[in-house]
PDB file of C-alpha atoms and ligand atoms in Angstrom:
ATOM      1  CA  UNK A 264     -97.278 137.009  10.403  1.00  0.00           C
ATOM      2  CA  UNK A 265     -99.301 134.271   8.824  1.00  0.00           C
ATOM      3  CA  UNK A 266     -98.954 132.026   5.796  1.00  0.00           C
ATOM      4  CA  UNK A 267    -101.304 129.235   4.845  1.00  0.00           C
ATOM      5  CA  UNK A 268    -100.607 126.285   2.560  1.00  0.00           C
ATOM      6  CA  UNK A 269    -102.882 125.625  -0.369  1.00  0.00           C
ATOM      7  CA  UNK A 270    -103.169 129.203  -1.460  1.00  0.00           C
ATOM      8  CA  UNK A 271    -102.451 129.622  -5.149  1.00  0.00           C
ATOM      9  CA  UNK A 272     -98.959 130.771  -6.055  1.00  0.00           C
ATOM     10  CA  UNK A 273    -100.226 134.249  -6.873  1.00  0.00           C
ATOM     11  CA  UNK A 274    -101.496 134.540  -3.312  1.00  0.00           C
ATOM     12  CA  UNK A 275     -98.302 133.350  -1.679  1.00  0.00           C
ATOM     13  CA  UNK A 276     -97.660 136.638  -0.058  1.00  0.00           C
ATOM     14  CA  UNK A 277     -97.239 137.298   3.587  1.00  0.00           C
ATOM     15  CA  UNK A 278    -100.304 138.780   5.106  1.00  0.00           C
ATOM     16  CA  UNK A 279     -99.516 140.789   8.129  1.00  0.00           C
ATOM     17  CA  UNK A 280    -101.862 139.853  10.868  1.00  0.00           C
ATOM     18  CA  UNK A 281     -99.529 140.606  13.703  1.00  0.00           C
ATOM     19  CA  UNK A 282    -102.005 142.883  15.389  1.00  0.00           C
ATOM     20  CA  UNK A 283    -104.565 140.114  15.421  1.00  0.00           C
ATOM     21  CA  UNK A 284    -102.289 137.440  16.763  1.00  0.00           C
ATOM     22  CA  UNK A 285    -103.127 136.226  20.186  1.00  0.00           C
ATOM     23  CA  UNK A 286    -100.490 135.153  22.652  1.00  0.00           C
ATOM     24  CA  UNK A 287     -98.487 132.093  21.553  1.00  0.00           C
ATOM     25  CA  UNK A 288    -100.295 128.867  22.271  1.00  0.00           C
ATOM     26  CA  UNK A 289    -103.810 130.241  22.542  1.00  0.00           C
ATOM     27  CA  UNK A 290    -104.539 130.172  18.804  1.00  0.00           C
ATOM     28  CA  UNK A 291    -103.853 126.490  18.263  1.00  0.00           C
ATOM     29  CA  UNK A 292    -106.587 123.890  18.466  1.00  0.00           C
ATOM     30  CA  UNK A 293    -106.362 120.642  20.381  1.00  0.00           C
ATOM     31  CA  UNK A 294    -106.055 118.428  17.311  1.00  0.00           C
ATOM     32  CA  UNK A 295    -103.210 120.369  15.753  1.00  0.00           C
ATOM     33  CA  UNK A 296     -99.554 119.576  15.382  1.00  0.00           C
ATOM     34  CA  UNK A 297     -97.361 122.508  16.372  1.00  0.00           C
ATOM     35  CA  UNK A 298     -93.663 122.655  15.599  1.00  0.00           C
ATOM     36  CA  UNK A 299     -91.814 125.528  17.205  1.00  0.00           C
ATOM     37  CA  UNK A 300     -88.492 126.582  15.693  1.00  0.00           C
ATOM     38  CA  UNK A 301     -87.344 128.427  18.780  1.00  0.00           C
ATOM     39  CA  UNK A 302     -85.164 131.480  18.242  1.00  0.00           C
ATOM     40  CA  UNK A 303     -81.992 130.498  20.115  1.00  0.00           C
ATOM     41  CA  UNK A 304     -79.658 132.752  18.151  1.00  0.00           C
ATOM     42  CA  UNK A 305     -76.903 130.771  16.421  1.00  0.00           C
ATOM     43  CA  UNK A 306     -78.035 127.193  16.966  1.00  0.00           C
ATOM     44  CA  UNK A 307     -81.066 124.927  16.700  1.00  0.00           C
ATOM     45  CA  UNK A 308     -83.915 124.130  19.053  1.00  0.00           C
ATOM     46  CA  UNK A 309     -87.151 122.624  17.798  1.00  0.00           C
ATOM     47  CA  UNK A 310     -90.144 121.688  19.912  1.00  0.00           C
ATOM     48  CA  UNK A 311     -92.712 119.285  18.452  1.00  0.00           C
ATOM     49  CA  UNK A 312     -96.133 119.196  20.112  1.00  0.00           C
ATOM     50  CA  UNK A 313     -98.287 116.442  18.654  1.00  0.00           C
ATOM     51  CA  UNK A 314    -102.092 116.426  18.536  1.00  0.00           C
ATOM     52  CA  UNK A 315    -102.006 113.553  21.074  1.00  0.00           C
ATOM     53  CA  UNK A 316    -100.128 115.721  23.563  1.00  0.00           C
ATOM     54  CA  UNK A 317     -96.605 114.339  23.122  1.00  0.00           C
ATOM     55  CA  UNK A 318     -93.784 116.864  23.532  1.00  0.00           C
ATOM     56  CA  UNK A 319     -90.471 116.246  21.775  1.00  0.00           C
ATOM     57  CA  UNK A 320     -87.487 118.582  21.856  1.00  0.00           C
ATOM     58  CA  UNK A 321     -84.828 118.415  19.143  1.00  0.00           C
ATOM     59  CA  UNK A 322     -81.660 120.199  20.369  1.00  0.00           C
ATOM     60  CA  UNK A 323     -81.637 123.250  22.644  1.00  0.00           C
ATOM     61  CA  UNK A 324     -79.106 125.757  21.326  1.00  0.00           C
ATOM     62  CA  UNK A 325     -76.052 126.866  23.289  1.00  0.00           C
ATOM     63  CA  UNK A 326     -75.921 126.688  27.098  1.00  0.00           C
ATOM     64  CA  UNK A 327     -77.062 130.294  27.597  1.00  0.00           C
ATOM     65  CA  UNK A 328     -79.997 129.731  25.238  1.00  0.00           C
ATOM     66  CA  UNK A 329     -81.077 126.644  27.144  1.00  0.00           C
ATOM     67  CA  UNK A 330     -81.256 128.627  30.360  1.00  0.00           C
ATOM     68  CA  UNK A 331     -82.516 131.957  29.058  1.00  0.00           C
ATOM     69  CA  UNK A 332     -84.692 130.898  26.135  1.00  0.00           C
ATOM     70  CA  UNK A 333     -85.639 127.218  25.882  1.00  0.00           C
ATOM     71  CA  UNK A 334     -86.487 126.422  29.506  1.00  0.00           C
ATOM     72  CA  UNK A 335     -88.636 129.591  29.933  1.00  0.00           C
ATOM     73  CA  UNK A 336     -90.286 128.900  26.546  1.00  0.00           C
ATOM     74  CA  UNK A 337     -91.308 125.382  27.572  1.00  0.00           C
ATOM     75  CA  UNK A 338     -92.469 126.615  30.969  1.00  0.00           C
ATOM     76  CA  UNK A 339     -94.575 129.326  29.343  1.00  0.00           C
ATOM     77  CA  UNK A 340     -96.305 126.648  27.282  1.00  0.00           C
ATOM     78  CA  UNK A 341     -97.113 124.764  30.487  1.00  0.00           C
ATOM     79  CA  UNK A 342     -94.935 121.796  29.589  1.00  0.00           C
ATOM     80  CA  UNK A 343     -94.077 119.724  32.644  1.00  0.00           C
ATOM     81  CA  UNK A 344     -92.244 116.829  31.006  1.00  0.00           C
ATOM     82  CA  UNK A 345     -90.722 115.911  27.659  1.00  0.00           C
ATOM     83  CA  UNK A 346     -91.551 112.564  26.094  1.00  0.00           C
ATOM     84  CA  UNK A 347     -88.369 112.596  24.045  1.00  0.00           C
ATOM     85  CA  UNK A 348     -85.246 114.690  23.603  1.00  0.00           C
ATOM     86  CA  UNK A 349     -83.295 114.331  20.362  1.00  0.00           C
ATOM     87  CA  UNK A 350     -79.574 115.056  20.219  1.00  0.00           C
ATOM     88  CA  UNK A 351     -78.883 115.562  16.509  1.00  0.00           C
ATOM     89  CA  UNK A 352     -75.099 115.676  16.998  1.00  0.00           C
ATOM     90  CA  UNK A 353     -72.668 116.747  19.723  1.00  0.00           C
ATOM     91  CA  UNK A 354     -71.868 120.336  18.698  1.00  0.00           C
ATOM     92  CA  UNK A 355     -72.309 122.983  21.400  1.00  0.00           C
ATOM     93  CA  UNK A 356     -74.855 125.047  19.449  1.00  0.00           C
ATOM     94  CA  UNK A 357     -77.221 122.069  19.618  1.00  0.00           C
ATOM     95  CA  UNK A 358     -76.481 120.352  22.938  1.00  0.00           C
ATOM     96  CA  UNK A 359     -75.302 123.119  25.300  1.00  0.00           C
ATOM     97  CA  UNK A 360     -78.859 124.074  26.166  1.00  0.00           C
ATOM     98  CA  UNK A 361     -79.914 120.482  26.772  1.00  0.00           C
ATOM     99  CA  UNK A 362     -78.176 120.419  30.146  1.00  0.00           C
ATOM    100  CA  UNK A 363     -80.485 123.052  31.745  1.00  0.00           C
ATOM    101  CA  UNK A 364     -83.439 121.427  29.958  1.00  0.00           C
ATOM    102  CA  UNK A 365     -82.672 117.987  31.424  1.00  0.00           C
ATOM    103  CA  UNK A 366     -82.068 119.538  34.823  1.00  0.00           C
ATOM    104  CA  UNK A 367     -85.522 121.158  34.701  1.00  0.00           C
ATOM    105  CA  UNK A 368     -87.858 118.646  33.026  1.00  0.00           C
ATOM    106  CA  UNK A 369     -88.322 114.887  33.381  1.00  0.00           C
ATOM    107  CA  UNK A 370     -87.479 113.252  30.033  1.00  0.00           C
ATOM    108  CA  UNK A 371     -88.921 109.925  28.871  1.00  0.00           C
ATOM    109  CA  UNK A 372     -86.228 109.042  26.375  1.00  0.00           C
ATOM    110  CA  UNK A 373     -83.153 110.428  24.644  1.00  0.00           C
ATOM    111  CA  UNK A 374     -82.665 109.689  20.956  1.00  0.00           C
ATOM    112  CA  UNK A 375     -79.162 110.413  19.690  1.00  0.00           C
ATOM    113  CA  UNK A 376     -76.654 109.975  16.915  1.00  0.00           C
ATOM    114  CA  UNK A 377     -74.199 108.365  19.336  1.00  0.00           C
ATOM    115  CA  UNK A 378     -71.018 109.804  17.836  1.00  0.00           C
ATOM    116  CA  UNK A 379     -67.884 109.974  19.944  1.00  0.00           C
ATOM    117  CA  UNK A 380     -66.864 113.471  20.924  1.00  0.00           C
ATOM    118  CA  UNK A 381     -64.831 114.612  23.871  1.00  0.00           C
ATOM    119  CA  UNK A 382     -65.974 118.157  24.590  1.00  0.00           C
ATOM    120  CA  UNK A 383     -66.668 118.993  28.212  1.00  0.00           C
ATOM    121  CA  UNK A 384     -70.258 119.944  27.368  1.00  0.00           C
ATOM    122  CA  UNK A 385     -70.967 116.622  25.665  1.00  0.00           C
ATOM    123  CA  UNK A 386     -69.406 114.637  28.487  1.00  0.00           C
ATOM    124  CA  UNK A 387     -71.413 116.602  31.048  1.00  0.00           C
ATOM    125  CA  UNK A 388     -74.588 115.937  29.066  1.00  0.00           C
ATOM    126  CA  UNK A 389     -73.942 112.195  28.845  1.00  0.00           C
ATOM    127  CA  UNK A 390     -73.153 112.054  32.565  1.00  0.00           C
ATOM    128  CA  UNK A 391     -76.418 113.879  33.321  1.00  0.00           C
ATOM    129  CA  UNK A 392     -78.426 111.473  31.127  1.00  0.00           C
ATOM    130  CA  UNK A 393     -76.793 108.559  32.933  1.00  0.00           C
ATOM    131  CA  UNK A 394     -77.320 110.070  36.398  1.00  0.00           C
ATOM    132  CA  UNK A 395     -81.000 110.623  35.667  1.00  0.00           C
ATOM    133  CA  UNK A 396     -81.248 107.100  34.195  1.00  0.00           C
ATOM    134  CA  UNK A 397     -82.982 108.384  31.069  1.00  0.00           C
ATOM    135  CA  UNK A 398     -83.397 105.609  28.486  1.00  0.00           C
ATOM    136  CA  UNK A 399     -80.902 106.278  25.665  1.00  0.00           C
ATOM    137  CA  UNK A 400     -81.619 105.122  22.133  1.00  0.00           C
ATOM    138  CA  UNK A 401     -79.514 105.396  19.009  1.00  0.00           C
ATOM    139  CA  UNK A 402     -81.175 106.667  15.839  1.00  0.00           C
ATOM    140  CA  UNK A 403     -80.266 104.883  12.627  1.00  0.00           C
ATOM    141  CA  UNK A 404     -81.519 105.350   9.078  1.00  0.00           C
ATOM    142  CA  UNK A 405     -84.619 103.275   8.455  1.00  0.00           C
ATOM    143  CA  UNK A 406     -85.814 103.322  12.087  1.00  0.00           C
ATOM    144  CA  UNK A 407     -89.440 104.234  12.621  1.00  0.00           C
ATOM    145  CA  UNK A 408     -90.317 105.970  15.874  1.00  0.00           C
ATOM    146  CA  UNK A 409     -93.679 105.485  17.496  1.00  0.00           C
ATOM    147  CA  UNK A 410     -94.739 108.995  18.465  1.00  0.00           C
ATOM    148  CA  UNK A 411     -98.329 109.409  19.605  1.00  0.00           C
ATOM    149  CA  UNK A 412    -100.269 111.774  17.390  1.00  0.00           C
ATOM    150  CA  UNK A 413     -98.019 111.541  14.323  1.00  0.00           C
ATOM    151  CA  UNK A 414     -98.641 109.221  11.380  1.00  0.00           C
ATOM    152  CA  UNK A 415     -94.991 108.492  10.838  1.00  0.00           C
ATOM    153  CA  UNK A 416     -91.581 109.496  12.147  1.00  0.00           C
ATOM    154  CA  UNK A 417     -88.819 108.053  10.001  1.00  0.00           C
ATOM    155  CA  UNK A 418     -85.091 108.332  10.681  1.00  0.00           C
ATOM    156  CA  UNK A 419     -83.194 109.181   7.463  1.00  0.00           C
ATOM    157  CA  UNK A 420     -79.717 109.630   8.968  1.00  0.00           C
ATOM    158  CA  UNK A 421     -77.171 108.645  10.298  1.00  0.00           C
ATOM    159  CA  UNK A 422     -76.022 105.342   8.890  1.00  0.00           C
ATOM    160  CA  UNK A 423     -73.009 103.306   9.889  1.00  0.00           C
ATOM    161  CA  UNK A 424     -70.187 103.464   9.095  1.00  0.00           C
ATOM    162  CA  UNK A 425     -70.282 107.146   9.906  1.00  0.00           C
ATOM    163  CA  UNK A 426     -69.274 109.787   7.412  1.00  0.00           C
ATOM    164  CA  UNK A 427     -66.382 112.140   8.136  1.00  0.00           C
ATOM    165  CA  UNK A 428     -67.274 115.048  10.414  1.00  0.00           C
ATOM    166  CA  UNK A 429     -69.849 115.247  13.207  1.00  0.00           C
ATOM    167  CA  UNK A 430     -72.284 117.324  11.136  1.00  0.00           C
ATOM    168  CA  UNK A 431     -72.803 114.700   8.447  1.00  0.00           C
ATOM    169  CA  UNK A 432     -73.954 112.110  10.973  1.00  0.00           C
ATOM    170  CA  UNK A 433     -76.668 114.319  12.449  1.00  0.00           C
ATOM    171  CA  UNK A 434     -79.974 112.666  13.242  1.00  0.00           C
ATOM    172  CA  UNK A 435     -82.397 113.516  10.414  1.00  0.00           C
ATOM    173  CA  UNK A 436     -86.118 112.985  11.003  1.00  0.00           C
ATOM    174  CA  UNK A 437     -89.009 112.957   8.537  1.00  0.00           C
ATOM    175  CA  UNK A 438     -92.327 113.649  10.280  1.00  0.00           C
ATOM    176  CA  UNK A 439     -95.742 113.101   8.745  1.00  0.00           C
ATOM    177  CA  UNK A 440     -99.105 114.235  10.054  1.00  0.00           C
ATOM    178  CA  UNK A 441    -101.879 113.837   7.502  1.00  0.00           C
ATOM    179  CA  UNK A 442    -100.956 115.919   4.469  1.00  0.00           C
ATOM    180  CA  UNK A 443     -98.185 117.786   6.292  1.00  0.00           C
ATOM    181  CA  UNK A 444     -94.601 116.564   6.154  1.00  0.00           C
ATOM    182  CA  UNK A 445     -91.586 118.066   7.841  1.00  0.00           C
ATOM    183  CA  UNK A 446     -87.913 117.264   7.451  1.00  0.00           C
ATOM    184  CA  UNK A 447     -85.504 118.113  10.289  1.00  0.00           C
ATOM    185  CA  UNK A 448     -81.922 117.861   9.087  1.00  0.00           C
ATOM    186  CA  UNK A 449     -79.626 118.855  11.940  1.00  0.00           C
ATOM    187  CA  UNK A 450     -76.329 120.071  10.494  1.00  0.00           C
ATOM    188  CA  UNK A 451     -75.815 117.592   7.659  1.00  0.00           C
ATOM    189  CA  UNK A 452     -73.642 118.843   4.833  1.00  0.00           C
ATOM    190  CA  UNK A 453     -73.396 117.838   1.175  1.00  0.00           C
ATOM    191  CA  UNK A 454     -72.053 114.346   1.973  1.00  0.00           C
ATOM    192  CA  UNK A 455     -74.912 113.694   4.392  1.00  0.00           C
ATOM    193  CA  UNK A 456     -77.468 114.966   1.894  1.00  0.00           C
ATOM    194  CA  UNK A 457     -75.933 112.757  -0.779  1.00  0.00           C
ATOM    195  CA  UNK A 458     -76.090 109.716   1.446  1.00  0.00           C
ATOM    196  CA  UNK A 459     -79.755 110.346   2.215  1.00  0.00           C
ATOM    197  CA  UNK A 460     -80.498 110.712  -1.490  1.00  0.00           C
ATOM    198  CA  UNK A 461     -78.743 107.409  -2.138  1.00  0.00           C
ATOM    199  CA  UNK A 462     -80.535 105.691   0.728  1.00  0.00           C
ATOM    200  CA  UNK A 463     -83.928 105.269  -0.880  1.00  0.00           C
ATOM    201  CA  UNK A 464     -85.761 106.734   2.120  1.00  0.00           C
ATOM    202  CA  UNK A 465     -86.025 110.343   0.988  1.00  0.00           C
ATOM    203  CA  UNK A 466     -89.457 111.773   0.436  1.00  0.00           C
ATOM    204  CA  UNK A 467     -90.692 115.198  -0.422  1.00  0.00           C
ATOM    205  CA  UNK A 468     -91.542 117.504   2.472  1.00  0.00           C
ATOM    206  CA  UNK A 469     -93.740 120.569   2.761  1.00  0.00           C
ATOM    207  CA  UNK A 470     -91.419 122.073   5.332  1.00  0.00           C
ATOM    208  CA  UNK A 471     -87.648 121.714   5.457  1.00  0.00           C
ATOM    209  CA  UNK A 472     -85.506 122.810   8.387  1.00  0.00           C
ATOM    210  CA  UNK A 473     -82.498 123.894   6.394  1.00  0.00           C
ATOM    211  CA  UNK A 474     -79.355 122.012   7.354  1.00  0.00           C
ATOM    212  CA  UNK A 475     -76.455 123.643   9.164  1.00  0.00           C
ATOM    213  CA  UNK A 476     -78.039 127.080   9.596  1.00  0.00           C
ATOM    214  CA  UNK A 477     -78.000 127.814   5.865  1.00  0.00           C
ATOM    215  CA  UNK A 478     -74.301 127.103   5.318  1.00  0.00           C
ATOM    216  CA  UNK A 479     -73.115 126.743   1.730  1.00  0.00           C
ATOM    217  CA  UNK A 480     -71.752 123.311   2.633  1.00  0.00           C
ATOM    218  CA  UNK A 481     -75.385 122.117   2.738  1.00  0.00           C
ATOM    219  CA  UNK A 482     -78.606 122.696   0.753  1.00  0.00           C
ATOM    220  CA  UNK A 483     -77.258 121.316  -2.486  1.00  0.00           C
ATOM    221  CA  UNK A 484     -79.587 121.817  -5.422  1.00  0.00           C
ATOM    222  CA  UNK A 485     -79.891 118.019  -5.860  1.00  0.00           C
ATOM    223  CA  UNK A 486     -81.155 117.636  -2.290  1.00  0.00           C
ATOM    224  CA  UNK A 487     -83.556 120.565  -2.511  1.00  0.00           C
ATOM    225  CA  UNK A 488     -84.934 119.323  -5.831  1.00  0.00           C
ATOM    226  CA  UNK A 489     -85.608 115.935  -4.248  1.00  0.00           C
ATOM    227  CA  UNK A 490     -87.321 117.361  -1.150  1.00  0.00           C
ATOM    228  CA  UNK A 491     -89.216 120.146  -2.981  1.00  0.00           C
ATOM    229  CA  UNK A 492     -89.911 122.154   0.173  1.00  0.00           C
ATOM    230  CA  UNK A 493     -92.632 124.787   0.013  1.00  0.00           C
ATOM    231  CA  UNK A 494     -91.272 126.309   3.200  1.00  0.00           C
ATOM    232  CA  UNK A 495     -87.623 126.531   4.248  1.00  0.00           C
ATOM    233  CA  UNK A 496     -86.779 127.396   7.829  1.00  0.00           C
ATOM    234  CA  UNK A 497     -83.332 128.665   8.728  1.00  0.00           C
ATOM    235  CA  UNK A 498     -82.281 128.772  12.372  1.00  0.00           C
ATOM    236  CA  UNK A 499     -79.313 131.111  12.796  1.00  0.00           C
ATOM    237  CA  UNK A 500     -78.212 134.105  14.841  1.00  0.00           C
ATOM    238  CA  UNK A 501     -78.413 137.664  13.563  1.00  0.00           C
ATOM    239  CA  UNK A 502     -75.033 138.839  12.230  1.00  0.00           C
ATOM    240  CA  UNK A 503     -73.433 135.524  13.177  1.00  0.00           C
ATOM    241  CA  UNK A 504     -69.706 135.108  12.609  1.00  0.00           C
ATOM    242  CA  UNK A 505     -70.192 132.234  10.160  1.00  0.00           C
ATOM    243  CA  UNK A 506     -72.096 134.324   7.644  1.00  0.00           C
ATOM    244  CA  UNK A 507     -75.140 132.026   7.857  1.00  0.00           C
ATOM    245  CA  UNK A 508     -77.225 131.817   5.839  1.00  0.00           C
ATOM    246  CA  UNK A 509     -74.899 131.805   2.849  1.00  0.00           C
ATOM    247  CA  UNK A 510     -76.169 133.553  -0.320  1.00  0.00           C
ATOM    248  CA  UNK A 511     -75.524 130.341  -2.269  1.00  0.00           C
ATOM    249  CA  UNK A 512     -77.945 128.387  -0.073  1.00  0.00           C
ATOM    250  CA  UNK A 513     -80.535 131.145  -0.444  1.00  0.00           C
ATOM    251  CA  UNK A 514     -80.107 131.088  -4.222  1.00  0.00           C
ATOM    252  CA  UNK A 515     -80.649 127.329  -4.281  1.00  0.00           C
ATOM    253  CA  UNK A 516     -83.813 127.768  -2.229  1.00  0.00           C
ATOM    254  CA  UNK A 517     -84.986 130.432  -4.629  1.00  0.00           C
ATOM    255  CA  UNK A 518     -84.304 128.056  -7.519  1.00  0.00           C
ATOM    256  CA  UNK A 519     -86.712 125.476  -6.057  1.00  0.00           C
ATOM    257  CA  UNK A 520     -89.280 128.172  -5.238  1.00  0.00           C
ATOM    258  CA  UNK A 521     -89.157 127.771  -1.458  1.00  0.00           C
ATOM    259  CA  UNK A 522     -90.503 130.446   0.828  1.00  0.00           C
ATOM    260  CA  UNK A 523     -87.784 131.152   3.395  1.00  0.00           C
ATOM    261  CA  UNK A 524     -88.330 132.027   7.041  1.00  0.00           C
ATOM    262  CA  UNK A 525     -85.339 132.882   9.233  1.00  0.00           C
ATOM    263  CA  UNK A 526     -85.293 132.979  13.027  1.00  0.00           C
ATOM    264  CA  UNK A 527     -82.654 135.726  12.843  1.00  0.00           C
ATOM    265  CA  UNK A 528     -85.179 137.961  11.112  1.00  0.00           C
ATOM    266  CA  UNK A 529     -88.585 136.980  12.483  1.00  0.00           C
ATOM    267  CA  UNK A 530     -87.734 135.212  15.752  1.00  0.00           C
ATOM    268  CA  UNK A 531     -89.440 131.984  16.749  1.00  0.00           C
ATOM    269  CA  UNK A 532     -91.341 130.344  13.883  1.00  0.00           C
ATOM    270  CA  UNK A 533     -94.278 127.989  14.370  1.00  0.00           C
ATOM    271  CA  UNK A 534     -95.709 125.507  11.906  1.00  0.00           C
ATOM    272  CA  UNK A 535     -99.279 124.595  12.825  1.00  0.00           C
ATOM    273  CA  UNK A 536    -101.074 121.757  11.018  1.00  0.00           C
ATOM    274  CA  UNK A 537    -104.518 120.203  11.322  1.00  0.00           C
ATOM    275  CA  UNK A 538    -103.416 117.382   9.030  1.00  0.00           C
ATOM    276  CA  UNK A 539    -105.149 118.896   6.014  1.00  0.00           C
ATOM    277  CA  UNK A 540    -103.331 122.203   5.713  1.00  0.00           C
ATOM    278  CA  UNK A 541    -100.674 124.039   7.623  1.00  0.00           C
ATOM    279  CA  UNK A 542     -99.897 127.613   8.436  1.00  0.00           C
ATOM    280  CA  UNK A 543     -96.774 129.458   9.514  1.00  0.00           C
ATOM    281  CA  UNK A 544     -97.130 131.674  12.543  1.00  0.00           C
ATOM    282  CA  UNK A 545     -94.517 134.159  13.637  1.00  0.00           C
ATOM    283  CA  UNK A 546     -95.027 135.659  17.036  1.00  0.00           C
ATOM    284  CA  UNK A 547     -94.020 139.191  16.253  1.00  0.00           C
TER     285      UNK A 547
HETATM  286 ZN1   ZN B 555     -75.132 123.854  14.305  1.00  0.00          ZN
END
């Protein structure tokens, strides 16, 4: 499945090119940014491959997904090390899979929200990061990360003092490569979205990773109207017990004319950009 930016609205239809798709990874050119929204079921895992060859992983789904999906996915791409791993927040559907990832690949740096949480999984992850002596950096709104191959990586969230609830203090990143902009929102909810809107850092984005798997506690119309995403990506499990994505979130996305892609329907979703235009590739 294939969708290219810049086509007039009347042409914004999905053109099925599945039969023509080559194996994942072989269709991208060397100077392209590729963001993989890996299908980890109910959870998030996002791999960013920059045109300069940097590999950054944001979350890794639950523990089983880390072992059975994320690690094999990275290995299939020939990745031998990760320049950065981002922990958006300490919930198990984001960090569980990071333990097998960190046990498999050398990691240059961990960027995290730094919230206190006492689950066994989170403690095990922090112990592993410490044992491997991986540099640990806190992300705070306003920080700019120097990532080779990207024009800008801006942290929009969290801020201190923290908001109530782990979700609202998720690390939120705004990535820019040429004309392509991507917003990764972790699991922020309405309060987190509101704080970002009030923080004077928000920009529009071509592609928005919908917060909290499409829950109706996120994706407020005010936030979506500010971001104006052409593409909305929802990472959630098929028939998940939370009812994600919620019809209300989908209605809000419809109201701002976003084209929605869901991992639960199409599997892993890739955004590929040459800096001028981008395309959505679904490996089905
Ligand atoms: Zn989550």
